[in-house]
Coordinates of C-alpha atoms and ligand atoms in Angstrom, one line a residue:
M11 CA -10.6 -5.6 -28.1
T12 CA -7.3 -4.4 -26.8
S13 CA -4.7 -6.8 -25.5
P14 CA -3.2 -6.2 -22.0
S15 CA 0.2 -6.8 -23.4
R16 CA -0.2 -4.0 -26.0
P17 CA 0.4 -0.5 -24.6
V18 CA -2.6 1.8 -24.3
A19 CA -1.9 4.7 -26.7
E20 CA -3.1 7.3 -24.2
I21 CA -3.7 6.7 -20.6
D22 CA -7.4 7.1 -20.0
A23 CA -7.7 5.8 -16.5
E24 CA -11.4 5.6 -16.2
N25 CA -11.6 3.2 -19.1
L26 CA -9.1 0.9 -17.3
V27 CA -11.5 0.1 -14.5
L28 CA -15.1 -1.1 -15.2
Q29 CA -17.5 0.0 -12.5
G30 CA -21.2 -0.6 -12.0
P31 CA -23.6 -1.7 -9.4
K32 CA -22.5 -5.3 -9.8
T33 CA -19.4 -4.8 -11.9
F34 CA -15.8 -4.1 -10.9
R35 CA -13.2 -5.2 -13.4
V36 CA -9.6 -4.0 -13.9
H37 CA -8.0 -4.1 -17.3
G38 CA -4.9 -6.3 -17.7
S39 CA -2.8 -3.4 -19.0
V40 CA -3.0 -1.8 -15.6
Y41 CA -0.3 -4.4 -14.6
T42 CA 1.6 -4.6 -17.9
D43 CA 1.7 -1.3 -19.6
E44 CA 4.9 0.7 -19.1
A45 CA 3.0 3.9 -19.8
V46 CA 0.6 3.2 -16.9
F47 CA 3.6 2.4 -14.7
R48 CA 5.3 5.7 -15.6
E49 CA 2.0 7.5 -14.8
E50 CA 1.8 5.8 -11.5
M51 CA 5.3 6.9 -10.5
Q52 CA 4.3 10.4 -11.3
R53 CA 0.7 10.6 -10.2
I54 CA 0.8 8.3 -7.2
Y55 CA 4.4 8.0 -5.9
S56 CA 5.3 11.6 -6.6
S57 CA 2.0 13.0 -5.4
T58 CA 0.9 11.4 -2.2
W59 CA 2.6 10.3 1.1
V60 CA 5.1 7.4 0.7
F61 CA 6.5 5.5 3.6
V62 CA 10.3 5.8 3.7
A63 CA 11.6 4.6 7.2
H64 CA 10.7 4.1 10.8
E65 CA 12.2 6.3 13.4
S66 CA 13.7 3.4 15.3
Q67 CA 15.9 2.8 12.3
L68 CA 17.6 6.1 13.0
P69 CA 17.5 6.6 16.8
H70 CA 20.6 8.8 17.1
P71 CA 22.0 11.9 15.4
G72 CA 24.0 10.8 12.3
D73 CA 21.9 7.7 11.8
Y74 CA 20.6 7.2 8.3
K75 CA 18.7 4.7 6.1
T76 CA 18.5 4.7 2.4
S77 CA 15.0 4.3 0.8
H78 CA 13.0 5.0 -2.3
I79 CA 10.0 7.2 -3.2
G80 CA 8.8 5.2 -6.2
L81 CA 11.9 4.9 -8.4
Q82 CA 13.7 7.8 -6.8
P83 CA 16.5 7.0 -4.3
V84 CA 16.5 9.0 -1.0
I85 CA 18.4 9.1 2.2
V86 CA 16.5 9.4 5.4
S87 CA 18.9 11.0 7.8
R88 CA 18.9 12.4 11.4
S89 CA 21.1 15.4 11.8
E90 CA 22.9 16.6 14.9
D91 CA 19.9 18.6 16.0
G92 CA 17.7 15.5 15.9
A93 CA 15.7 16.6 12.9
V94 CA 14.8 13.9 10.3
H95 CA 15.6 14.8 6.6
V96 CA 14.5 13.1 3.5
L97 CA 17.2 13.9 0.9
F98 CA 17.4 12.8 -2.7
N99 CA 20.3 10.4 -3.0
R100 CA 21.7 12.1 -6.0
C101 CA 24.9 14.2 -6.1
V102 CA 24.1 17.7 -7.3
H103 CA 27.4 17.6 -9.3
R104 CA 26.8 14.8 -11.9
A105 CA 24.1 12.7 -10.4
A106 CA 25.9 9.7 -8.8
V107 CA 24.2 8.2 -5.7
V108 CA 26.1 9.6 -2.8
C109 CA 25.2 6.9 -0.3
R110 CA 25.4 3.2 -1.3
M111 CA 24.7 1.6 2.1
D112 CA 21.3 0.4 3.4
K113 CA 21.8 2.1 6.7
G114 CA 24.6 3.4 9.0
T115 CA 25.8 6.3 11.0
A116 CA 27.7 9.2 9.3
N117 CA 28.6 12.8 9.9
Y118 CA 28.7 13.4 6.2
F119 CA 28.2 11.7 2.8
R120 CA 31.0 11.9 0.3
C121 CA 30.1 11.3 -3.3
P122 CA 32.0 8.3 -4.7
Y123 CA 32.5 9.9 -8.1
H124 CA 34.4 13.2 -7.6
G125 CA 34.3 13.5 -3.8
W126 CA 31.8 16.3 -3.1
V127 CA 30.8 16.2 0.5
Y128 CA 27.4 16.8 2.2
G129 CA 26.5 17.1 5.9
N130 CA 24.0 14.6 7.3
D131 CA 21.4 17.5 7.0
G132 CA 22.1 17.5 3.3
R133 CA 24.1 20.8 3.1
L134 CA 27.0 20.8 0.6
T135 CA 30.0 21.3 2.8
G136 CA 32.9 20.6 0.5
I137 CA 33.9 20.6 -3.2
S138 CA 37.0 18.6 -3.8
Q139 CA 40.0 20.4 -5.4
R140 CA 37.9 23.5 -5.6
G141 CA 40.6 26.1 -5.8
G142 CA 41.3 27.1 -9.4
G143 CA 38.7 24.7 -10.8
Y144 CA 35.7 26.9 -10.0
D145 CA 35.5 30.6 -10.1
D146 CA 35.1 32.5 -6.8
D147 CA 31.6 33.4 -7.8
F148 CA 30.7 29.8 -8.7
D149 CA 27.0 29.3 -8.1
A150 CA 27.2 26.2 -5.9
P151 CA 23.9 24.5 -5.0
E152 CA 22.9 24.5 -1.4
G153 CA 23.1 20.7 -1.1
L154 CA 21.1 17.6 -1.7
K155 CA 17.6 18.3 -2.8
R156 CA 15.0 17.4 -0.2
A157 CA 11.5 16.0 -0.3
A158 CA 8.8 18.7 -0.2
R159 CA 7.1 17.3 2.9
V160 CA 8.1 15.0 5.7
E161 CA 5.7 13.8 8.5
S162 CA 5.6 10.9 10.8
Y163 CA 2.8 8.9 12.5
R164 CA 3.7 6.9 15.5
G165 CA 7.3 6.6 14.3
L166 CA 6.4 5.8 10.7
V167 CA 8.1 8.4 8.5
F168 CA 6.4 9.4 5.3
A169 CA 7.6 11.8 2.7
S170 CA 5.9 13.5 -0.2
L171 CA 7.2 15.2 -3.3
N172 CA 4.0 17.2 -3.4
P173 CA 4.2 20.5 -1.3
D174 CA 0.4 20.6 -1.3
V175 CA -0.3 17.1 -0.1
P176 CA -3.0 17.0 2.6
P177 CA -1.7 16.3 6.2
L178 CA -0.6 12.7 6.8
T179 CA -3.3 11.9 9.3
E180 CA -5.9 13.0 6.8
H181 CA -4.3 10.6 4.2
L182 CA -4.3 7.7 6.7
G183 CA -7.9 8.3 7.6
N184 CA -9.5 5.6 9.7
A185 CA -6.8 3.1 8.7
R186 CA -4.6 4.7 11.4
H187 CA -6.8 3.3 14.2
W188 CA -5.8 -0.2 13.0
I189 CA -2.1 0.8 13.1
D190 CA -2.7 2.1 16.6
R191 CA -4.1 -1.2 17.7
Q192 CA -1.0 -3.0 16.6
F193 CA 1.5 -0.5 18.1
D194 CA -0.6 -0.3 21.3
R195 CA 0.4 -3.9 22.0
S196 CA 3.6 -2.3 23.2
P197 CA 3.5 -1.2 26.8
E198 CA 5.4 1.9 25.6
G199 CA 3.1 2.4 22.6
S200 CA 6.0 2.0 20.1
I201 CA 7.7 -0.5 18.0
D202 CA 11.4 -1.1 17.3
L203 CA 12.8 -2.4 14.0
R204 CA 15.7 -4.0 15.7
Y205 CA 15.8 -7.1 13.5
A206 CA 17.3 -7.5 10.0
P207 CA 14.7 -7.4 7.2
H208 CA 13.9 -10.1 4.6
V209 CA 14.2 -8.5 1.2
S210 CA 13.0 -10.3 -2.0
Q211 CA 12.1 -9.4 -5.5
Y212 CA 9.4 -10.9 -7.8
E213 CA 8.7 -10.7 -11.5
G214 CA 5.4 -9.0 -11.2
N215 CA 3.7 -5.7 -10.9
W216 CA 3.8 -3.9 -7.5
K217 CA 0.0 -3.8 -7.2
F218 CA -0.2 -7.6 -6.8
Q219 CA 1.6 -7.3 -3.4
A220 CA -0.6 -4.3 -2.5
E221 CA -3.8 -6.2 -3.2
N222 CA -2.6 -9.4 -1.5
T223 CA -1.7 -7.7 1.8
V224 CA -5.4 -7.4 2.6
D225 CA -6.7 -10.4 0.6
G226 CA -8.7 -12.7 2.8
Y227 CA -9.8 -14.9 -0.1
H228 CA -6.5 -16.6 -1.0
G229 CA -5.2 -18.2 2.2
D230 CA -7.0 -21.6 1.9
H231 CA -5.4 -22.1 -1.5
V232 CA -2.1 -20.4 -1.7
H233 CA -1.1 -21.6 1.8
E234 CA -2.3 -25.1 1.6
S235 CA 1.1 -26.5 2.7
F236 CA 0.7 -24.6 5.9
W237 CA -2.7 -26.1 6.5
M238 CA -1.3 -29.6 5.8
V239 CA 1.5 -29.2 8.4
Q240 CA -0.9 -27.7 10.9
E241 CA -3.3 -30.6 10.4
Q242 CA -0.6 -33.1 11.0
F243 CA 1.3 -31.5 13.8
G244 CA -1.1 -29.0 15.4
R245 CA 0.4 -27.0 18.1
E246 CA 3.7 -28.8 17.9
S247 CA 4.4 -27.1 14.6
G248 CA 4.6 -23.7 16.3
T249 CA 2.4 -20.7 16.6
H250 CA 3.1 -19.3 13.1
G251 CA 2.7 -15.9 14.5
A252 CA -1.0 -15.4 14.2
Y253 CA -2.3 -18.9 14.4
T254 CA -2.3 -20.2 17.9
Q255 CA -5.3 -22.5 17.8
S256 CA -4.4 -26.2 17.5
S257 CA -6.8 -27.5 14.8
V258 CA -7.2 -26.4 11.3
R259 CA -10.9 -26.5 11.7
D260 CA -10.7 -24.0 14.6
I261 CA -8.3 -21.7 12.8
K262 CA -10.5 -21.6 9.6
K263 CA -13.6 -21.1 11.7
M264 CA -12.1 -18.0 13.3
R265 CA -10.7 -16.7 9.9
R266 CA -14.2 -16.9 8.3
Q267 CA -15.6 -14.7 11.1
G268 CA -13.5 -11.8 10.1
Q269 CA -14.0 -8.6 8.1
V270 CA -12.2 -6.7 5.4
M271 CA -12.4 -2.9 5.0
G272 CA -11.5 -0.5 2.2
F273 CA -10.7 3.0 3.4
E274 CA -11.3 6.2 1.5
G275 CA -7.6 6.8 1.0
G276 CA -7.2 3.4 -0.8
H277 CA -5.9 1.7 2.3
G278 CA -7.2 -1.7 3.4
L279 CA -7.8 -4.0 6.4
W280 CA -8.0 -7.7 6.7
N281 CA -9.1 -8.6 10.3
T282 CA -9.9 -11.9 11.9
P283 CA -11.0 -12.1 15.5
F284 CA -9.2 -13.3 18.5
D285 CA -11.0 -16.0 20.4
P286 CA -12.3 -14.4 23.6
A287 CA -12.0 -17.7 25.4
A288 CA -8.3 -17.6 25.0
L289 CA -7.8 -14.4 26.9
D290 CA -8.0 -16.0 30.3
G291 CA -5.2 -18.4 29.2
L292 CA -3.0 -15.4 28.3
L293 CA -3.8 -13.7 31.7
A294 CA -2.6 -16.8 33.5
G295 CA 0.3 -17.6 31.1
P296 CA 4.0 -16.8 31.1
H297 CA 3.4 -13.2 30.1
A298 CA 0.5 -12.5 32.5
D299 CA 1.9 -9.2 33.7
Y300 CA 2.2 -7.9 30.2
Y301 CA -1.4 -8.8 29.2
Q302 CA -2.7 -7.5 32.5
T303 CA -1.1 -4.2 31.9
L304 CA -2.8 -4.0 28.5
L305 CA -6.1 -5.1 29.9
D306 CA -5.9 -2.4 32.6
R307 CA -5.0 0.3 30.1
H308 CA -7.4 -0.6 27.2
G309 CA -10.2 -2.6 28.7
R310 CA -11.4 -6.0 27.7
D311 CA -13.4 -5.1 24.5
E312 CA -10.6 -3.1 23.0
L313 CA -7.9 -5.6 24.1
L314 CA -9.8 -8.4 22.3
V315 CA -9.7 -6.3 19.1
M316 CA -6.0 -5.4 19.7
L317 CA -5.2 -9.1 19.9
S318 CA -7.0 -10.0 16.7
N319 CA -5.1 -10.7 13.5
I320 CA -4.8 -7.3 11.8
N321 CA -3.4 -6.7 8.3
V322 CA -3.3 -3.1 7.3
Y323 CA -2.3 -1.9 3.9
V324 CA -1.4 1.8 3.6
F325 CA -1.7 3.2 0.0
P326 CA 0.6 3.0 -1.8
N327 CA 3.6 1.2 -0.4
L328 CA 3.2 0.0 3.2
G329 CA 1.8 -2.9 5.1
V330 CA 1.5 -3.2 8.9
L331 CA 0.7 -6.7 9.8
H332 CA 1.7 -9.7 12.0
G333 CA 4.5 -7.9 13.7
Q334 CA 6.1 -6.6 10.5
L335 CA 6.3 -3.6 8.3
R336 CA 6.0 -4.6 4.7
V337 CA 7.5 -2.1 2.3
I338 CA 6.6 -2.4 -1.4
R339 CA 9.1 -0.9 -3.9
P340 CA 8.1 -0.8 -7.6
M341 CA 11.2 -1.2 -9.8
T342 CA 9.7 -1.7 -13.3
V343 CA 6.2 -2.5 -14.5
E344 CA 6.9 -6.2 -13.9
R345 CA 9.5 -6.2 -11.1
T346 CA 8.9 -5.4 -7.5
E347 CA 11.0 -5.5 -4.3
V348 CA 9.3 -6.4 -1.0
A349 CA 11.1 -5.8 2.3
L350 CA 9.7 -7.3 5.4
Y351 CA 10.9 -5.7 8.6
P352 CA 9.8 -7.7 11.7
F353 CA 9.5 -5.4 14.7
A354 CA 9.7 -5.8 18.4
L355 CA 7.2 -4.3 20.8
S356 CA 9.1 -1.7 22.9
G357 CA 8.9 -2.5 26.6
A358 CA 7.4 -6.0 26.1
P359 CA 9.2 -9.0 27.7
D360 CA 12.1 -10.2 25.7
A361 CA 10.7 -13.7 25.7
L362 CA 7.4 -12.4 24.2
N363 CA 9.3 -10.5 21.4
E364 CA 11.3 -13.7 20.7
E365 CA 8.1 -15.8 20.4
R366 CA 6.7 -13.2 18.1
L367 CA 9.8 -13.2 15.9
A368 CA 9.8 -17.0 15.7
G369 CA 6.2 -16.9 14.7
Y370 CA 7.0 -14.3 12.0
E371 CA 9.9 -16.4 10.7
R372 CA 7.7 -19.5 10.4
F373 CA 5.1 -17.8 8.3
F374 CA 6.9 -14.9 6.6
G375 CA 10.6 -15.8 6.5
P376 CA 12.4 -16.9 3.3
S377 CA 11.7 -20.7 3.9
S378 CA 8.4 -20.3 5.6
F379 CA 4.8 -21.2 4.8
G380 CA 3.6 -17.8 3.9
S381 CA 5.4 -15.1 1.9
P382 CA 7.3 -17.3 -0.5
D383 CA 4.1 -18.8 -1.7
D384 CA 2.5 -15.4 -2.1
V385 CA 5.4 -14.1 -4.1
E386 CA 5.3 -17.1 -6.4
I387 CA 1.6 -16.3 -7.2
F388 CA 2.5 -12.7 -8.1
A389 CA 4.9 -14.0 -10.8
L390 CA 2.2 -16.4 -12.0
N391 CA -0.2 -13.4 -12.2
Q392 CA 2.2 -11.6 -14.4
E393 CA 2.9 -14.6 -16.6
G394 CA -0.9 -15.2 -17.0
L395 CA -1.4 -11.6 -18.1
Q396 CA 0.6 -12.4 -21.3
A397 CA -2.5 -14.2 -22.5
G398 CA -3.9 -11.1 -24.0
A399 CA -7.1 -12.8 -25.2
V400 CA -8.6 -12.0 -21.9
D401 CA -9.0 -8.3 -21.1
W402 CA -10.3 -7.9 -17.6
L403 CA -9.5 -9.1 -14.1
I404 CA -12.6 -9.6 -12.0
L405 CA -12.7 -8.0 -8.5
E406 CA -16.5 -8.3 -7.9
R407 CA -16.5 -10.7 -4.9
G408 CA -19.0 -9.4 -2.3
I409 CA -19.9 -6.3 -4.3
S410 CA -23.6 -6.7 -3.3
R411 CA -23.0 -7.3 0.4
E412 CA -20.4 -4.7 1.3
K413 CA -21.5 -1.8 3.4
V414 CA -20.5 1.8 3.7
V415 CA -19.3 2.9 7.1
D416 CA -18.5 6.4 8.4
D417 CA -19.8 7.7 5.0
V418 CA -16.5 7.0 3.2
D419 CA -15.2 3.5 4.1
R420 CA -16.5 0.1 3.2
T421 CA -16.6 -3.2 5.0
S422 CA -17.6 -6.7 4.1
H423 CA -17.1 -10.4 4.6
V424 CA -13.5 -11.4 5.2
T425 CA -13.2 -13.1 1.8
D426 CA -14.6 -10.1 -0.2
E427 CA -12.6 -7.9 -2.6
T428 CA -13.8 -4.7 -0.9
P429 CA -10.3 -3.4 -0.1
Q430 CA -9.1 -4.1 -3.6
R431 CA -12.0 -2.2 -5.1
Q432 CA -11.3 0.7 -2.7
F433 CA -7.7 0.6 -3.8
Y434 CA -8.7 1.0 -7.4
R435 CA -11.1 3.9 -6.6
R436 CA -8.2 5.7 -5.0
W437 CA -6.0 4.7 -7.9
L438 CA -8.5 6.1 -10.4
R439 CA -8.6 9.4 -8.6
A440 CA -4.8 9.6 -8.4
M441 CA -4.4 8.7 -12.0
G442 CA -6.6 11.6 -13.0
A443 CA -9.8 9.8 -14.0
S444 CA -11.9 12.8 -14.7
A445 CA -15.0 11.2 -13.4
V446 CA -15.4 7.8 -11.8
P447 CA -18.4 6.4 -13.5
D448 CA -21.2 5.0 -11.4
T449 CA -22.5 3.0 -14.3
V450 CA -20.6 1.1 -16.9
P451 CA -20.5 2.7 -20.4
E452 CA -22.3 0.4 -22.8
P453 CA -19.3 -0.2 -25.1
L454 CA -17.2 -1.3 -22.1
R455 CA -20.1 -3.4 -20.9
A456 CA -20.1 -5.2 -24.2
Q457 CA -16.3 -5.7 -24.0
A458 CA -16.8 -7.2 -20.5
R459 CA -19.5 -9.5 -21.8
V460 CA -17.2 -10.7 -24.6
A461 CA -14.3 -11.2 -22.2
G462 CA -16.6 -13.1 -19.8
A463 CA -17.8 -15.4 -22.6
Q464 CA -14.3 -16.3 -23.4
A465 CA -13.2 -17.0 -19.9
Ligands
FES674 S1 29.0 13.2 -9.4 FE1 29.2 13.5 -7.3 S2 31.1 14.6 -7.1 FE2 30.8 14.3 -9.2
FE2_675 FE1 -0.7 -15.0 1.7

């Protein structure tokens, strides 16, 4: 047996995921092996669409936001003509990062090392002390290198380093309808990242956050403190963003009626329904006009879906859920940054946006019931992986009851690991698995049996 903490000599992706009719196991080295991580940065983050910014973060010419495509620093910048550029944040002289700020407004970027200057469209506009130092025929680069492709979907700006990447909407597949449903809660159909983000790092692999964003199995356990407060104080403890029912029993009942989905592109959905009986209350409540506008526009059936709890994960680095964009940034094989950007619904009443923000803060803020507990678990995952006597992680929950929909996507009970399996099918394709086996090769089956016997 190999140990997860020992590097795999040669990445052979199809042997890192066991698949069979009733089998789905992921090898521990997928989370611990630096060679796997390097391959991911190349084969995933340098090959597909990666979320880099939202257009509301750069509304005016000159606005910019720094970001990352995997490990690679970029500047997302809006030039005077309104175009959005995704530029590598690396001086073409001797490589220093030219912009050290998170965001701002600038006509130009001046490199802090020797002062070369770039326009906000990336063009090299000045070389300091040029005269005499460089020959007249000096072959100066045009400017900051730029991402091969940039596209946006409903204000979400994605970039790709792969000139041949399929169109963004094709990449998003049916997951985009669940993004639509969240953004359509805005009377103007758009969101606004007007609030400051919460940014944290954890000692664990980036895929733990990716898996967890659409994990409907963990809530009863990881977020037990939330349930205890809710049990004791009910509605007095606040709405917690998503959970407006007053009793734990009611909330859990609704949560168990949900579904998860795994989309072809590796994206996922965790969806729990909105109680139809609560709609009348909203239509008679303090934001009645807002809800009536949505009802008139979308109809009752669609509005009920729009008001449900929707967690979307977009492969590889974006979550859209509970009024926030969640951006995953891999840093090393065992260190990850997560930035949560709460967003406002453009055109919605200020009081409604404030309520949404307060709910977000209660469940996802730094001292809340939700995200801090999740992040702690990711570090525990990484620590547990050091026990190399166990080879495989088991992602088989619901494997026999999930269903294929629209030929390419899968759906199942809300607690099933369907999105996580679909993530790894996409991961396998990206990592160059020559064939994704339908059945488990016998030697690996034997390994799995041994690992299972030791568990
Ligand atoms: S590294 Fe940027 S000017 Fe020298
Ligand atoms: Fe959680």
